[in-house]
Amino acid sequence: MKRSRLIDKLDKSAKHNKLTLISASAGYGKTTLVSDWLACCKWATAWLSLDEGDNDPTRFFQYLFAAWQRMVINDEETAGPLNIVHSPPLPSIDLLLPMLIHKMTATTENCLVVLDDYHVIQSETIHRAVATLLERMPDHVHLIIISREEPLLPLSKLRARGQVTEIRVSDLRFTYSEAAEFLEHTMELHLSPEETALLETRTEGWIVGLQLAALSIKNKDEAAGLILSFTGSQRFVIDYLVEEVLQRQSANVQLFLMRTSILDRLCGSLCEAVIHSGDGEPNGQDDSGQYMLEYLEQSNLFIIPLDNERRWYRYHHLFADFLRQRFCRHLIATTQNKNQSVAELHLRASEWYENHSIEIEAFHHAVAAHDIERAVRLLVGNGMPLLFRGAVAPALTWLDSLSHTQLNEQPVLWVLYASGLLISGRVSEVESKLKAAEHVIQLAGKNEANRDLLGHIASIRATIAVSKHEAETILIESRRALELASLNNIPVRTAATWSLGYAYQLQGDRDSASKCYMDALSSSQKIGHVIITIMSSLGLGMLREWENQLNMAAETYQYVLKLAGDTPLPAACEAHLGLARICYEWNDLQTALQHGQVSVQLAKQLEHTDRAVAGEVLLAKLKLVQGDVGGAAATISRAEYVANQYHFKHQLPNIAEVQVHMWIQQEHVTAAHTWSKKYNLPLSQARVHLAQGDTATALAIVEAAIQKVEGSESKDERLKIIILLAIVLYAHGEQTKALGAIREALTMGEPHGFIRSFIDEGMRMKKLLGEASAHRIMPHYTAKLLAQFVGEDQIHPSIWNERQLDPERVLIEPLTARELEVLYLIAQGLSNDEISNQLYIALPTVKGHNRVIFEKLQVKRRTEAVARARQLGLL
């Protein structure tokens, strides 16, 4: 039988391919085929039946997560990410997709993901995400897509790779023998071979057509005549047959079918709430919603169960479409107001969903009922706006459809509109909505509700300013939000408290920042505002780093990662970056590298943020201390390019600091001096003078820096300055003062495990620590630090040997960061074309860089350039 062959085909596809695509028009048994196969398949299955509402990317992945959670037994980790999904601000699909892939990778057993009725998905974002899922999901996971239409996925690429199995109409269409077996055994319809052949021909092997035909001619004496009357396309056939089927049902069943056709999903009590007026109680068992659903299923009346317990169902889509059309004709024929009657049913559905705490569906039906007041109340939510809980797309769709007059009637709509736009990334549209809200509020006059809305508006503006690091704007808007927002509006007040803390942090007021973060953390934990809990904890972690409390900071960052459910959550990029900094300081370079790489990977999923640049700066620093000068140059060049392109000006001093350190190591002191002056980096300036042998100037700069931090809260800066002061004093010949300074630095650093801050200073620090050890200054700590120096002089000898600069090793004009990056790729053997593709620059630009590099190195060809660069320590 063809059915058996198709099941074998599915079995082989699941074992060897990424994707099985089952594509055919309605009624060809696509879903039934997969269900039959799963009945004998041992693979765990996550099944998602889709409808129009699933075009919201967040809702799509919420339901897919839920399906996965039901499949994976005792998956305790999934609850964490789902809590994140339901917390404001709403995470993007770039967050949800890696979370799902992480879950798939963590599962070792063979698993299936079934996306049924995929043709309803019109969202390009979801199509792109599913394509990415196909690329990245592990081999033990197989995706099955069931669709009436060709999905907008890279099928040609999958076909070329042999990674997709396709089942089409020609595979699914019933042959004569299959039609005969179906009619005889499933539908219990006894036809002659001639009648079966005729029916198979008339329906073209269309399974639903056969089913509808069997229902319409059941128990009729003149089956042949009825079969002969079937003519025309499938559309006419289904219209005719459904009419026949529906007319054979009782008036009670017909009314039930038509009224419940407004529902995307059905359960017994929901159906009862929709079809019954008054007290809403059924008249008896035969009239109950659950009984009717079970009757429809037993009668093969195009109803599909959505769970194993037979609690939730849906109608076959074509059947539901027909029922809705039939219902409209019924209302017109009975002279009822069609719009009013349908609206009443939607309103009952909305009330049922709200009573069962399913607010998103309640909002959907309130919108369908054209009940603006109810929709607004549901959208505002009970303390947490609905658009923060997965309803951004439907909320914006509705708000986009409203006229200015309707929006002006309730200014809260303008505010929610702005908030939704901010969450969805339409930032450029936010301010106009906020101004519209303010205009309406001004005309309406002051009252408590409008005052609260003004507080919400200020909080939105503060959040926008946070992404731009605009301290003054954050302060103004956060304070305004706290002044105006109602005491009961805890989410807005909590968010404003956190943003206020961030403003204080930017200004260096660490005590005030810490208090705000602690208050926001306490409040967010009480109301389950996970994102603010994460952001407040990250702020506290940063402050603890600045206080040199490295162990406490590391614990805070680990708490954030645990809170995120141990998943690749973009908001956790800052925690990984903090751990990378701390592990670097503890000289655990491998762990620092791992955290740094994850931080950059996650940060790239966020829009309008400099976090990826900050991560790249740390990675460049790591490469430099490991002796990978070319890699460090390429990384810092990339960071500088992004910072300039996106105007992350505040990152340029951090980039310059690493660049200066690299140039000192390469003995390009002129370039190092220029950059340290350009970006006003006093400690870097002191190191340049120290490298030049001008210890007096270096000492004056460091002593001035000490004066600036005296009495301040900058413990981290003070430790760095004291360490540099110690080696400058030692180089200047003031050994006693140098030993005093190193004693102070060791006292500050020992309790928290500081290592790299000392050993990064090179041979001078090694000698000074030897002197400290000889004088019995903190012998255990000095011994530990001296032990860390082993092998360092082999990694980057230029900063470990005290010598006068060799004129032969100094370029007249140093190579720029981009030129060093090109030089590094030349040394790797890449052609000009390959370098062009690697760096995303034009081929003539690469050739221009080559020409300049050759001139600066005073060579004529590539091999000479590489040899000269190695001689100079550039490679």
CSV table of N, CA and C in Angstrom, one decimal, residues 702-751:
chain,number,residue,atom,x,y,z
A,702,VAL,N,52.2,60.1,37.2
A,702,VAL,CA,51.5,59.2,38.1
A,702,VAL,C,51.2,59.8,39.4
A,703,GLU,N,52.1,60.7,40.0
A,703,GLU,CA,51.8,61.4,41.2
A,703,GLU,C,50.6,62.3,41.1
A,704,ALA,N,50.4,62.9,39.9
A,704,ALA,CA,49.2,63.8,39.7
A,704,ALA,C,48.0,62.9,39.6
A,705,ALA,N,48.1,61.7,39.1
A,705,ALA,CA,46.9,60.8,39.0
A,705,ALA,C,46.5,60.4,40.4
A,706,ILE,N,47.5,60.2,41.3
A,706,ILE,CA,47.3,59.8,42.7
A,706,ILE,C,46.5,60.8,43.4
A,707,GLN,N,46.8,62.1,43.2
A,707,GLN,CA,46.1,63.2,43.8
A,707,GLN,C,44.7,63.2,43.4
A,708,LYS,N,44.4,62.9,42.2
A,708,LYS,CA,43.0,63.0,41.7
A,708,LYS,C,42.1,61.9,42.3
A,709,VAL,N,42.6,60.8,42.6
A,709,VAL,CA,41.8,59.7,43.2
A,709,VAL,C,41.8,59.7,44.7
A,710,GLU,N,42.6,60.5,45.4
A,710,GLU,CA,42.6,60.6,46.8
A,710,GLU,C,41.2,60.9,47.3
A,711,GLY,N,40.7,60.1,48.2
A,711,GLY,CA,39.4,60.4,48.9
A,711,GLY,C,38.2,60.0,48.0
A,712,SER,N,38.5,59.5,46.8
A,712,SER,CA,37.3,59.1,46.0
A,712,SER,C,37.0,57.6,46.2
A,713,GLU,N,35.9,57.2,45.6
A,713,GLU,CA,35.4,55.8,45.7
A,713,GLU,C,36.1,54.9,44.7
A,714,SER,N,37.0,55.4,43.9
A,714,SER,CA,37.6,54.7,42.8
A,714,SER,C,38.7,53.7,43.3
A,715,LYS,N,38.3,52.7,44.0
A,715,LYS,CA,39.3,51.7,44.5
A,715,LYS,C,40.0,51.0,43.4
A,716,ASP,N,39.3,50.7,42.3
A,716,ASP,CA,39.9,50.0,41.2
A,716,ASP,C,41.0,50.9,40.5
A,717,GLU,N,40.7,52.2,40.3
A,717,GLU,CA,41.6,53.1,39.7
A,717,GLU,C,42.8,53.3,40.6
A,718,ARG,N,42.6,53.4,41.9
A,718,ARG,CA,43.7,53.6,42.9
A,718,ARG,C,44.7,52.5,42.9
A,719,LEU,N,44.2,51.2,42.8
A,719,LEU,CA,45.1,50.1,42.8
A,719,LEU,C,45.9,50.1,41.5
A,720,LYS,N,45.3,50.4,40.4
A,720,LYS,CA,46.1,50.5,39.1
A,720,LYS,C,47.2,51.5,39.2
A,721,ILE,N,46.9,52.7,39.8
A,721,ILE,CA,47.8,53.8,39.9
A,721,ILE,C,48.9,53.4,40.8
A,722,ILE,N,48.6,52.8,42.0
A,722,ILE,CA,49.6,52.5,43.0
A,722,ILE,C,50.6,51.5,42.4
A,723,ILE,N,50.1,50.5,41.6
A,723,ILE,CA,51.0,49.5,41.0
A,723,ILE,C,51.9,50.2,40.0
A,724,LEU,N,51.4,51.1,39.2
A,724,LEU,CA,52.3,51.8,38.2
A,724,LEU,C,53.3,52.7,39.0
A,725,LEU,N,52.8,53.4,40.0
A,725,LEU,CA,53.7,54.2,40.8
A,725,LEU,C,54.8,53.4,41.4
A,726,ALA,N,54.6,52.2,41.8
A,726,ALA,CA,55.7,51.4,42.4
A,726,ALA,C,56.8,51.1,41.4
A,727,ILE,N,56.4,50.7,40.1
A,727,ILE,CA,57.5,50.4,39.2
A,727,ILE,C,58.1,51.7,38.6
A,728,VAL,N,57.4,52.8,38.6
A,728,VAL,CA,58.0,54.1,38.1
A,728,VAL,C,59.0,54.5,39.2
A,729,LEU,N,58.7,54.4,40.5
A,729,LEU,CA,59.6,54.8,41.5
A,729,LEU,C,60.8,53.9,41.5
A,730,TYR,N,60.6,52.6,41.2
A,730,TYR,CA,61.7,51.6,41.2
A,730,TYR,C,62.6,51.9,40.0
A,731,ALA,N,62.0,52.3,38.8
A,731,ALA,CA,62.8,52.6,37.7
A,731,ALA,C,63.6,54.0,37.9
A,732,HIS,N,63.0,54.8,38.7
A,732,HIS,CA,63.6,56.2,39.0
A,732,HIS,C,64.7,56.1,40.0
A,733,GLY,N,64.9,54.9,40.6
A,733,GLY,CA,65.9,54.7,41.6
A,733,GLY,C,65.5,54.9,43.0
A,734,GLU,N,64.2,55.1,43.3
A,734,GLU,CA,63.8,55.3,44.7
A,734,GLU,C,63.2,54.0,45.2
A,735,GLN,N,64.2,53.1,45.6
A,735,GLN,CA,63.8,51.8,46.0
A,735,GLN,C,62.9,51.8,47.2
A,736,THR,N,63.3,52.6,48.2
A,736,THR,CA,62.5,52.5,49.5
A,736,THR,C,61.0,52.9,49.3
A,737,LYS,N,60.9,54.0,48.5
A,737,LYS,CA,59.5,54.4,48.2
A,737,LYS,C,58.8,53.4,47.3
A,738,ALA,N,59.5,52.8,46.4
A,738,ALA,CA,58.9,51.8,45.6
A,738,ALA,C,58.5,50.6,46.4
A,739,LEU,N,59.2,50.2,47.4
A,739,LEU,CA,58.8,49.1,48.3
A,739,LEU,C,57.6,49.4,49.1
A,740,GLY,N,57.5,50.7,49.5
A,740,GLY,CA,56.3,51.1,50.2
A,740,GLY,C,55.1,51.1,49.4
A,741,ALA,N,55.3,51.5,48.1
A,741,ALA,CA,54.1,51.5,47.2
A,741,ALA,C,53.7,50.1,46.9
A,742,ILE,N,54.6,49.2,46.6
A,742,ILE,CA,54.3,47.9,46.3
A,742,ILE,C,53.6,47.2,47.5
A,743,ARG,N,54.1,47.5,48.7
A,743,ARG,CA,53.4,46.9,49.9
A,743,ARG,C,51.9,47.4,49.9
A,744,GLU,N,51.7,48.6,49.6
A,744,GLU,CA,50.3,49.1,49.6
A,744,GLU,C,49.5,48.4,48.6
A,745,ALA,N,50.0,48.3,47.4
A,745,ALA,CA,49.3,47.6,46.3
A,745,ALA,C,49.1,46.1,46.6
A,746,LEU,N,50.1,45.4,47.2
A,746,LEU,CA,49.9,44.0,47.5
A,746,LEU,C,48.8,43.9,48.6
A,747,THR,N,48.8,44.8,49.5
A,747,THR,CA,47.7,44.8,50.6
A,747,THR,C,46.3,44.9,50.0
A,748,MET,N,46.2,45.8,49.0
A,748,MET,CA,44.9,46.0,48.4
A,748,MET,C,44.5,44.8,47.5
A,749,GLY,N,45.5,44.2,46.8
A,749,GLY,CA,45.2,43.2,45.8
A,749,GLY,C,45.1,41.8,46.4
A,750,GLU,N,45.8,41.5,47.4
A,750,GLU,CA,45.8,40.1,47.9
A,750,GLU,C,44.5,39.5,48.3
A,751,PRO,N,43.6,40.2,49.1
A,751,PRO,CA,42.3,39.6,49.5
A,751,PRO,C,41.4,39.2,48.3
